Amino acid sequence: MASEDIAKLAETLAKTQVAGGQLSFKGKSLKLNTAEDAKDVIKEIEDFDGLEALRLEGNTVGVEAARVIAKALEKKSELKRCHWSDMFTGRLRSEIPPALTSLGEGLITAGAQLVELDLSDNAFGPDGVRGFEALLKSSACFTLHELKLNNCGMGIGGGKILAAALTECHRKSSAQGKPLGLKVFVAGRNRLENDGATALAEAFGIIGTLEEVHMPQNGINHPGVTALAQAFAINPLLRVINLNDNTFTEKGAVAMAKTLKTLRQAEVINFGDCLVRSKGAVAIAEAVRGGLPKLKELNLSFCEIKRDAALAVAEAVADKAELEKLDLNGNMLGEEGCEQLQEVLDGFNMARVLASLSDDEGEDDEEEEEEEEEEEEGEEEEEEEDEEEEEEEEEEEEPQQGQGEESSTPSRKILDPNSGTDTSDPEKVVSAFLKVSSVFKDEAPVRTAVQDAVDALMKKAFSSSSFNSNAFLTRLLVHMGLLKSEDKIKAIANLYGPLMALNHVVQQDYFPKALAPLLLAFMTKPNGALESCSFARHSLLQTLYKV
């Protein structure tokens, strides 16, 4: 490390915040790669008597630096709060698990008894959860009250590992007569989906002490929502439930409404952008009318709720003396419906609690809604039939040796790149690539199957002298919604699979390195679709910077 860098680091550390047992390096943008880089940080930690909280947010900590910091923490038995969000900026995904493992071992050795652990905004994926799995299962977390893992890209696999670790922590702590009393759980934007949410729901049901659950933007549909609802019913102290931007539909909303009737402490309910729709809203209104005496905020915005259902919700809050906000924006009330809603609340002297209705979608035709609901029911029935068929196939295959992993992989037809794809045509290769990558999942069998299929397809294409690589990338960016085109092409809804597949492709010898700068340019541009897949985008960017 250059002398001027050391001087700069020393100056930064001189401004370190020290207050109330807290040592903070928050937002210092420290780049700690080696033991030498971390020397002054370690000294600050070692010299701090009675260290109770350590803030490392907004820095970047490498494997070696984490190891020596962990060594310093081994003597800090009074440490209770670890604010370690966003502390691996620019790190390779492979660096994060060992760094987390070292830090966890330091806490365990110290005999620390944590009450808060925040690892949010660290794109560590499923493998990263393995990095702090041992810590969660150890006595250092028997006293844990708050666990924050927002925007970590855990996926289904990470969600299952996390659920198992929390369950084991509860079992071990209960054996010592002091069961885990987790109060706050935060895991938004993690692609947990139904399986991950269901696994966590089982853990929540065992724990039973939750007061706040924040799980927005996780791709959870009604089966996962129903599992969570059943778990919430066994957590009577729940005050805040935030499931914003998942997909309830009527089935999930009805299940959740049933639970809401039993929650006497609930204060904030955020089901915004959850496709509750009218029937679901009516069920929730009934739950509100019959319970939730401490309700302060109810968010049912952007849920495709029509006028009569919205009015039912408004009427249901008439006796909620503590209500501060009712959000029904972005629904389908129409101008007259918005006026009626305000009149109803004004009649209760509660007009002040109504949030803006500026994004109201206007009244829809009744027949259109009925058609939509019929289509939705048909889709759900098809999903259930598919799930049942898959379960039957798995049961049939179970006795056969070597078939266990194949049952969880996508069908061979989807993953067969040689099934008629003209690899001289960039548009057809793009179509095949997107079809294969769309089934990508973090579980090893599926990931491997997708990568193998993509390799076979792209190696054949890029090896052909007649294949136009630039045209391929251009068409791919168009289909991903990252590049405008005169053609009326509907962009794919979810970029996670294609981004993860691209991350694999660009590392292969067959990939034309000349394409990397163009791809990098589009990956760094502001784009809502990319931001919703921050973990996959981050992983691809890290790879492109090395190509």
C-alpha positions as a printed Julia matrix, in Angstrom:
547×3 Matrix{Float64}:
   0.0     0.0     0.0
   1.51    3.38   -1.03
   2.43    5.85    1.71
  -0.07    8.4     0.41
  -2.84    5.76    0.56
  -1.91    4.94    4.16
  -2.0     8.63    5.05
  -5.42    8.96    3.45
  -6.68    5.91    5.35
  -5.33    7.3     8.62
  -7.11   10.59    7.99
 -10.36    8.76    7.29
 -10.04    6.69   10.43
  -9.46    9.83   12.45
 -13.01   10.82   11.53
 -14.42    7.47   12.63
 -17.55    7.81   14.75
 -17.33    6.47   18.26
 -20.41    6.75   20.45
 -22.37    4.67   22.96
 -20.31    1.5    22.53
 -20.45    1.85   18.74
 -17.46    1.97   16.4
 -18.44    3.15   12.95
 -16.59    3.06    9.64
 -19.85    3.6     7.79
 -19.53    5.08    4.31
 -15.75    5.56    4.48
 -15.22    3.75    1.15
 -12.27    1.85    2.62
 -10.71   -0.75    0.3
  -9.47   -3.44    2.64
  -7.78   -6.2     0.66
  -4.82   -7.3     2.74
  -3.89   -7.51    6.4
  -1.76   -4.41    5.89
  -4.75   -2.49    4.49
  -6.81   -3.41    7.56
  -4.07   -2.64   10.1
  -5.51    0.66   11.32
  -9.07   -0.66   11.38
  -7.91   -3.57   13.52
  -6.15   -1.21   15.92
  -9.35    0.83   16.32
 -11.26   -2.37   17.12
  -8.65   -3.69   19.54
  -8.37   -0.37   21.4
 -12.13    0.03   21.77
 -13.23   -1.08   25.23
 -16.81   -2.29   25.58
 -17.46   -2.59   21.84
 -21.17   -3.29   21.39
 -21.81   -2.27   17.77
 -19.55   -2.37   14.71
 -20.55   -0.57   11.51
 -18.74   -1.59    8.33
 -21.32   -0.45    5.76
 -20.18    1.24    2.59
 -16.68   -0.26    2.49
 -15.21   -3.25    0.67
 -13.61   -6.08    2.64
 -11.56   -8.85    1.01
 -10.89  -12.38    2.26
  -7.53  -11.65    3.9
  -8.74   -8.42    5.51
 -11.85  -10.18    6.83
  -9.65  -12.87    8.36
  -7.56  -10.4    10.39
 -10.59   -8.31   11.38
 -12.2   -11.52   12.62
  -9.09  -12.19   14.71
  -9.51   -8.79   16.36
 -13.16   -9.56   17.07
 -12.27  -12.75   18.96
 -11.71  -10.66   22.11
 -14.89   -8.61   21.77
 -17.37  -10.66   23.76
 -19.65   -7.65   24.38
 -20.38   -7.14   20.65
 -24.14   -7.2    20.07
 -24.82   -5.44   16.79
 -23.14   -6.07   13.43
 -24.11   -3.51   10.8
 -22.41   -5.15    7.85
 -24.53   -4.22    4.85
 -22.94   -3.21    1.52
 -19.41   -4.16    2.56
 -18.35   -6.28   -0.41
 -18.62   -3.73   -3.24
 -16.62   -4.83   -6.26
 -15.8    -8.24   -4.77
 -16.05  -11.47   -6.72
 -18.93  -13.65   -5.64
 -16.42  -16.36   -4.63
 -14.71  -14.0    -2.17
 -17.76  -13.28   -0.05
 -18.51  -16.71    1.55
 -14.99  -17.2     3.01
 -14.96  -13.61    4.24
 -18.29  -14.11    5.99
 -17.14  -17.45    7.4
 -14.05  -15.82    8.96
 -16.06  -13.0    10.52
 -18.59  -15.48   11.88
 -15.86  -17.6    13.41
 -14.45  -14.52   15.13
 -17.83  -13.79   16.73
 -18.28  -17.4    17.81
 -14.8   -17.55   19.36
 -15.47  -14.3    21.22
 -18.59  -15.75   22.8
 -20.56  -12.77   21.5
 -24.32  -12.7    21.94
 -25.74  -10.82   18.98
 -29.06   -9.03   18.98
 -28.79   -7.59   15.45
 -27.14   -8.85   12.26
 -27.48   -6.8     9.08
 -25.95   -8.21    5.88
 -28.24   -6.4     3.43
 -27.14   -5.24   -0.03
 -24.38   -7.82   -0.28
 -24.86   -9.74   -3.54
 -23.65  -13.05   -2.16
 -26.32  -15.37   -3.6
 -27.11  -18.85   -2.25
 -23.44  -19.65   -1.64
 -23.11  -16.59    0.55
 -25.73  -17.93    2.94
 -23.38  -20.86    3.53
 -20.83  -18.29    4.65
 -22.83  -17.31    7.75
 -24.81  -20.52    8.21
 -22.51  -21.71   11.04
 -22.84  -18.35   12.78
 -26.65  -18.55   12.7
 -26.57  -22.03   14.19
 -24.14  -21.04   16.96
 -24.74  -19.7    20.46
 -23.69  -16.24   19.16
 -27.15  -16.0    17.55
 -29.26  -17.6    20.29
 -30.04  -14.03   21.43
 -30.69  -12.62   17.93
 -33.63  -10.21   17.68
 -33.11   -8.64   14.25
 -31.91  -10.35   11.06
 -31.67   -8.16    7.95
 -30.84   -9.7     4.57
 -32.39   -7.3     2.1
 -31.29   -7.49   -1.57
 -28.77  -10.33   -1.26
 -29.84  -12.5    -4.2
 -30.33  -15.56   -1.97
 -32.73  -17.31   -4.32
 -34.73  -20.4    -3.45
 -31.62  -22.34   -2.44
 -30.4   -19.62   -0.1
 -33.86  -19.28    1.41
 -33.93  -22.97    2.23
 -30.44  -22.89    3.79
 -31.43  -19.85    5.85
 -34.67  -21.49    7.02
 -32.82  -24.63    8.1
 -30.21  -22.57    9.99
 -32.87  -20.58   11.85
 -34.71  -23.77   12.74
 -31.5   -25.32   14.07
 -30.72  -22.16   16.04
 -34.14  -22.37   17.67
 -33.67  -26.05   18.48
 -30.26  -25.55   20.06
 -31.23  -22.44   21.99
 -34.42  -24.13   23.25
 -32.33  -27.04   24.53
 -30.51  -24.52   26.73
 -33.79  -23.13   28.05
 -33.58  -19.84   26.14
 -35.29  -20.31   22.75
 -34.45  -17.95   19.89
 -36.7   -14.89   20.13
 -36.31  -13.35   16.67
 -38.41  -10.19   16.34
 -37.48   -8.56   13.02
 -36.88  -10.41    9.74
 -36.0    -8.5     6.57
 -35.4   -10.25    3.24
 -36.79   -8.16    0.39
 -35.62   -8.53   -3.23
 -34.13  -12.01   -2.84
 -36.03  -14.1    -5.45
 -37.21  -16.47   -2.75
 -40.27  -17.5    -4.79
 -42.75  -20.04   -3.43
 -40.28  -22.71   -2.32
 -38.01  -20.29   -0.49
 -40.94  -18.52    1.15
 -42.52  -21.82    2.19
 -39.27  -23.02    3.79
 -38.98  -19.77    5.73
 -42.64  -19.96    6.7
 -41.96  -23.3     8.39
 -39.13  -21.69   10.36
 -41.35  -18.72   11.31
 -43.99  -21.1    12.6
 -41.43  -22.75   14.87
 -39.97  -19.46   16.12
 -43.31  -17.78   16.92
 -41.91  -14.47   18.26
 -41.81  -12.31   15.12
 -42.94   -8.7    15.32
 -41.91   -7.47   11.86
 -41.59   -9.33    8.56
 -40.43   -7.53    5.43
 -40.33   -9.71    2.29
 -41.22   -7.46   -0.69
 -40.32   -8.26   -4.31
 -39.64  -11.96   -3.98
 -41.72  -13.48   -6.77
 -44.01  -15.2    -4.25
 -47.36  -16.46   -5.57
 -50.42  -17.75   -3.73
 -48.9   -21.06   -2.5
 -46.04  -19.19   -0.82
 -48.36  -16.44    0.43
 -50.66  -19.07    1.95
 -47.73  -20.75    3.71
 -46.62  -17.4     5.12
 -50.18  -16.59    6.23
 -50.36  -19.85    8.18
 -47.0   -19.06    9.81
 -48.03  -15.51   10.7
 -51.03  -16.89   12.56
 -48.59  -18.57   14.96
 -46.77  -15.27   15.55
 -49.35  -13.28   17.54
 -46.99  -10.36   18.26
 -46.7    -9.34   14.59
 -46.91   -5.56   14.2
 -45.6    -5.06   10.64
 -46.19   -7.23    7.57
 -44.65   -6.01    4.31
 -45.16   -8.29    1.32
 -45.28   -5.52   -1.28
 -44.89   -6.51   -4.94
 -45.6   -10.23   -4.68
 -48.61  -11.93   -6.29
 -51.46  -12.86   -3.94
 -54.47  -13.29   -6.27
 -57.73  -14.18   -4.54
 -56.43  -17.43   -3.05
 -53.48  -15.79   -1.32
 -55.54  -12.8    -0.21
 -58.23  -14.99    1.36
 -55.62  -17.03    3.22
 -53.94  -13.87    4.48
 -57.27  -12.32    5.47
 -58.02  -15.33    7.64
 -54.77  -14.76    9.52
 -55.29  -11.0     9.85
 -58.41  -11.63   11.9
 -56.25  -13.22   14.6
 -53.47  -10.6    14.75
 -54.41   -8.17   17.52
 -51.08   -6.29   17.52
 -50.78   -5.58   13.79
 -50.12   -1.92   12.98
 -48.78   -1.82    9.4
 -50.06   -4.01    6.57
 -48.4    -3.46    3.19
 -49.89   -5.56    0.4
 -49.37   -2.91   -2.29
 -48.8    -4.13   -5.87
 -49.8    -7.66   -4.84
 -52.64   -8.29   -7.34
 -55.14   -8.77   -4.51
 -57.99   -7.8    -6.87
 -61.56   -7.13   -5.79
 -62.5   -10.45   -4.2
 -59.26  -10.5    -2.24
 -59.82   -6.91   -1.12
 -63.31   -7.76    0.14
 -61.88  -10.65    2.18
 -59.24   -8.34    3.67
 -61.92   -5.72    4.4
 -63.87   -8.31    6.4
 -60.73   -9.13    8.36
 -60.11   -5.45    9.08
 -63.69   -4.95   10.19
 -63.51   -7.86   12.59
 -60.04   -7.26   14.02
 -56.77   -5.3    13.79
 -57.67   -2.84   16.57
 -54.23   -1.16   16.45
 -54.06   -0.72   12.67
 -52.11    2.4    11.65
 -51.42    1.82    7.97
 -53.08   -0.31    5.27
 -51.6    -0.36    1.77
 -53.61   -2.01   -1.0
 -52.36    0.21   -3.82
 -51.99   -1.01   -7.4
 -53.89   -4.24   -6.74
 -56.53   -4.07   -9.53
 -59.28   -3.36   -6.99
 -62.56   -2.0    -8.34
 -64.88    0.59   -6.82
 -67.23   -1.52   -4.7
 -64.38   -3.5    -3.16
 -62.45   -0.31   -2.4
 -65.53    1.16   -0.71
 -65.82   -2.0     1.38
 -62.23   -1.47    2.55
 -62.98    2.17    3.42
 -66.08    1.2     5.4
 -64.08   -1.44    7.27
 -61.69    1.11    8.79
 -64.45    3.2    10.33
 -63.57    2.23   13.91
 -59.77    2.21   13.51
 -58.97    5.14   15.8
 -55.21    4.81   15.31
 -55.3     4.64   11.5
 -52.88    7.12    9.91
 -52.83    6.03    6.26
 -55.06    4.12    3.85
 -53.48    3.69    0.42
 -55.78    2.62   -2.42
 -53.98    4.48   -5.19
 -53.47    2.9    -8.61
 -56.62    0.8    -8.53
 -59.73    0.87  -10.77
 -62.17    3.22   -9.03
 -62.91    5.75  -11.74
 -63.54    9.43  -11.06
 -66.91    8.79   -9.41
 -65.46    5.95   -7.32
 -62.65    8.19   -6.05
 -65.21   10.79   -4.97
 -67.35    8.17   -3.24
 -64.32    6.81   -1.42
 -63.49   10.25   -0.08
 -67.11   10.82    0.93
 -67.23    7.53    2.86
 -64.09    8.36    4.8
 -65.24   11.94    5.34
 -68.38   10.52    6.92
 -66.18    8.87    9.55
 -64.14   12.09    9.88
 -61.18   10.14    8.45
 -60.63   11.79    5.06
 -57.14   12.82    6.23
 -55.9     9.2     6.21
 -56.57    8.61    2.51
 -53.43    8.68    0.38
 -53.4    10.31   -3.04
 -55.52    8.7    -5.77
 -53.62   10.42   -8.57
 -52.66    7.16  -10.29
 -56.14    5.66  -10.36
 -56.56    3.46  -13.45
 -60.21    4.34  -14.03
 -63.18    1.99  -14.08
 -62.85   -1.18  -16.14
 -65.64   -3.03  -17.85
 -67.17   -5.71  -15.58
 -67.0    -8.31  -18.34
 -63.29   -7.69  -18.8
 -62.63   -8.29  -15.11
 -64.67  -11.48  -15.13
 -62.71  -12.7   -18.16
 -59.42  -11.86  -16.41
 -60.46  -13.73  -13.27
 -61.57  -16.75  -15.31
 -58.21  -16.73  -17.13
 -56.41  -16.43  -13.8
 -58.34  -19.35  -12.33
 -57.57  -21.4   -15.43
 -53.87  -20.58  -15.18
 -53.81  -21.5   -11.49
 -55.55  -24.8   -12.18
 -53.01  -25.54  -14.92
 -50.16  -24.7   -12.53
 -51.57  -27.02   -9.88
 -52.05  -29.8   -12.44
 -48.46  -29.34  -13.62
 -47.2   -29.44  -10.02
 -49.19  -32.63   -9.35
 -47.83  -34.24  -12.52
 -44.27  -33.29  -11.55
 -44.78  -34.77   -8.06
 -46.14  -37.99   -9.57
 -43.16  -38.21  -11.93
 -40.75  -37.64   -9.04
 -42.45  -40.36   -6.98
 -42.2   -42.79   -9.91
 -38.52  -41.99  -10.46
 -37.52  -42.0    -6.78
 -36.72  -45.73   -6.47
 -34.4   -45.62   -9.5
 -30.75  -45.02   -8.76
 -29.19  -41.84  -10.11
 -32.52  -40.2   -10.96
 -32.86  -37.94   -7.91
 -31.31  -34.86   -9.48
 -32.83  -35.27  -12.91
 -36.36  -34.92  -11.5
 -35.61  -31.3   -10.51
 -34.12  -30.27  -13.85
 -36.08  -28.73  -16.75
 -37.32  -31.0   -19.5
 -34.76  -32.21  -22.01
 -36.85  -30.83  -24.85
 -36.42  -27.27  -23.5
 -32.71  -27.78  -22.97
 -31.96  -29.43  -26.3
 -30.16  -26.8   -28.41
 -30.01  -29.13  -31.38
 -33.78  -29.5   -31.72
 -34.02  -27.73  -35.08
 -32.27  -24.46  -34.19
 -30.64  -22.86  -37.23
 -27.42  -21.58  -35.63
 -26.6   -19.48  -38.68
 -29.6   -17.25  -37.97
 -28.93  -14.78  -35.09
 -32.66  -14.27  -34.4
 -33.26  -18.0   -34.01
 -30.21  -18.38  -31.78
 -31.48  -15.55  -29.6
 -34.85  -17.25  -29.33
 -33.25  -20.57  -28.36
 -30.91  -18.87  -25.88
 -33.77  -17.08  -24.14
 -35.9   -20.21  -24.06
 -33.15  -22.23  -22.39
 -31.99  -19.5   -19.99
 -35.54  -18.74  -18.86
 -35.61  -21.95  -16.79
 -32.36  -21.1   -14.98
 -32.4   -21.66  -11.22
 -29.69  -21.5    -8.58
 -30.02  -25.18   -7.63
 -26.95  -27.04   -8.91
 -28.76  -29.61  -11.14
 -30.8   -26.96  -12.97
 -27.91  -24.49  -13.21
 -25.62  -27.15  -14.68
 -28.22  -28.37  -17.15
 -28.89  -24.84  -18.41
 -25.18  -24.02  -18.69
 -24.49  -27.22  -20.64
 -27.32  -26.5   -23.06
 -26.24  -22.89  -23.53
 -22.65  -24.02  -24.13
 -23.74  -26.44  -26.83
 -25.87  -23.79  -28.54
 -23.5   -20.84  -28.37
 -20.31  -22.77  -29.1
 -21.87  -24.08  -32.29
 -23.12  -20.61  -33.27
 -19.95  -18.65  -32.52
 -17.84  -21.31  -34.26
 -19.72  -20.86  -37.52
 -18.03  -18.54  -40.01
 -21.43  -17.45  -41.3
 -22.75  -16.45  -37.87
 -23.02  -12.7   -37.27
 -22.02  -12.26  -33.62
 -22.76   -8.54  -33.53
 -26.25   -9.11  -34.91
 -26.82  -11.79  -32.29
 -25.91   -9.47  -29.41
 -27.97   -6.63  -30.86
 -31.07   -8.82  -31.21
 -30.53  -10.26  -27.73
 -30.4    -6.77  -26.2
 -33.62   -5.87  -28.04
 -35.46   -8.93  -26.72
 -34.18   -8.17  -23.21
 -35.62   -4.66  -23.44
 -32.19   -3.02  -23.2
 -32.06   -1.68  -26.74
 -34.83    0.05  -28.69
 -35.93   -1.35  -32.02
 -38.34   -0.38  -34.78
 -39.75   -3.89  -34.59
 -42.66   -4.36  -32.21
 -40.97   -6.89  -29.95
 -42.24   -7.5   -26.43
 -39.33   -7.63  -24.01
 -39.06  -10.69  -21.77
 -40.46  -10.18  -18.27
 -37.63  -11.58  -16.16
 -33.96  -10.99  -16.98
 -32.49  -13.08  -14.16
 -32.04  -16.31  -16.14
 -30.6   -14.67  -19.28
 -28.21  -12.55  -17.2
 -26.95  -15.56  -15.27
 -26.58  -17.54  -18.5
 -24.66  -14.64  -20.09
 -22.42  -14.51  -17.03
 -21.47  -18.11  -17.8
 -21.13  -17.61  -21.57
 -18.75  -14.64  -21.43
 -16.3   -16.71  -19.36
 -16.01  -19.41  -22.04
 -13.27  -19.63  -24.65
 -15.8   -19.66  -27.5
 -17.18  -16.21  -26.56
 -15.83  -13.43  -28.85
 -14.08  -11.08  -26.43
 -14.71   -8.19  -28.83
 -18.39   -8.28  -27.77
 -17.59   -7.65  -24.1
 -17.27   -3.81  -24.29
 -20.67   -3.47  -25.99
 -22.35   -5.77  -23.49
 -20.66   -3.92  -20.62
 -21.93   -0.59  -21.94
 -25.55   -1.75  -21.84
 -25.18   -3.43  -18.44
 -24.03   -0.15  -16.89
 -26.89    1.94  -18.29
 -29.79    2.79  -15.9
 -32.62    0.34  -16.54
 -35.52   -0.7   -14.32
 -35.49   -4.31  -15.53
 -31.78   -4.62  -14.71
 -32.23   -3.0   -11.31
 -34.84   -5.6   -10.38
 -32.18   -8.28  -10.99
 -29.36   -6.52   -9.14
 -27.57   -9.68   -8.07
 -27.41  -11.16  -11.6
 -26.44   -7.79  -13.06
 -23.69   -7.34  -10.46
 -22.32  -10.83  -11.15
 -22.23  -10.22  -14.91
 -20.58   -6.82  -14.48
 -17.86   -8.33  -12.3
 -17.15  -10.93  -14.98
 -17.16   -8.4   -17.84
 -14.67   -6.18  -16.04
 -12.26   -9.12  -16.03
 -12.75  -10.2   -19.66
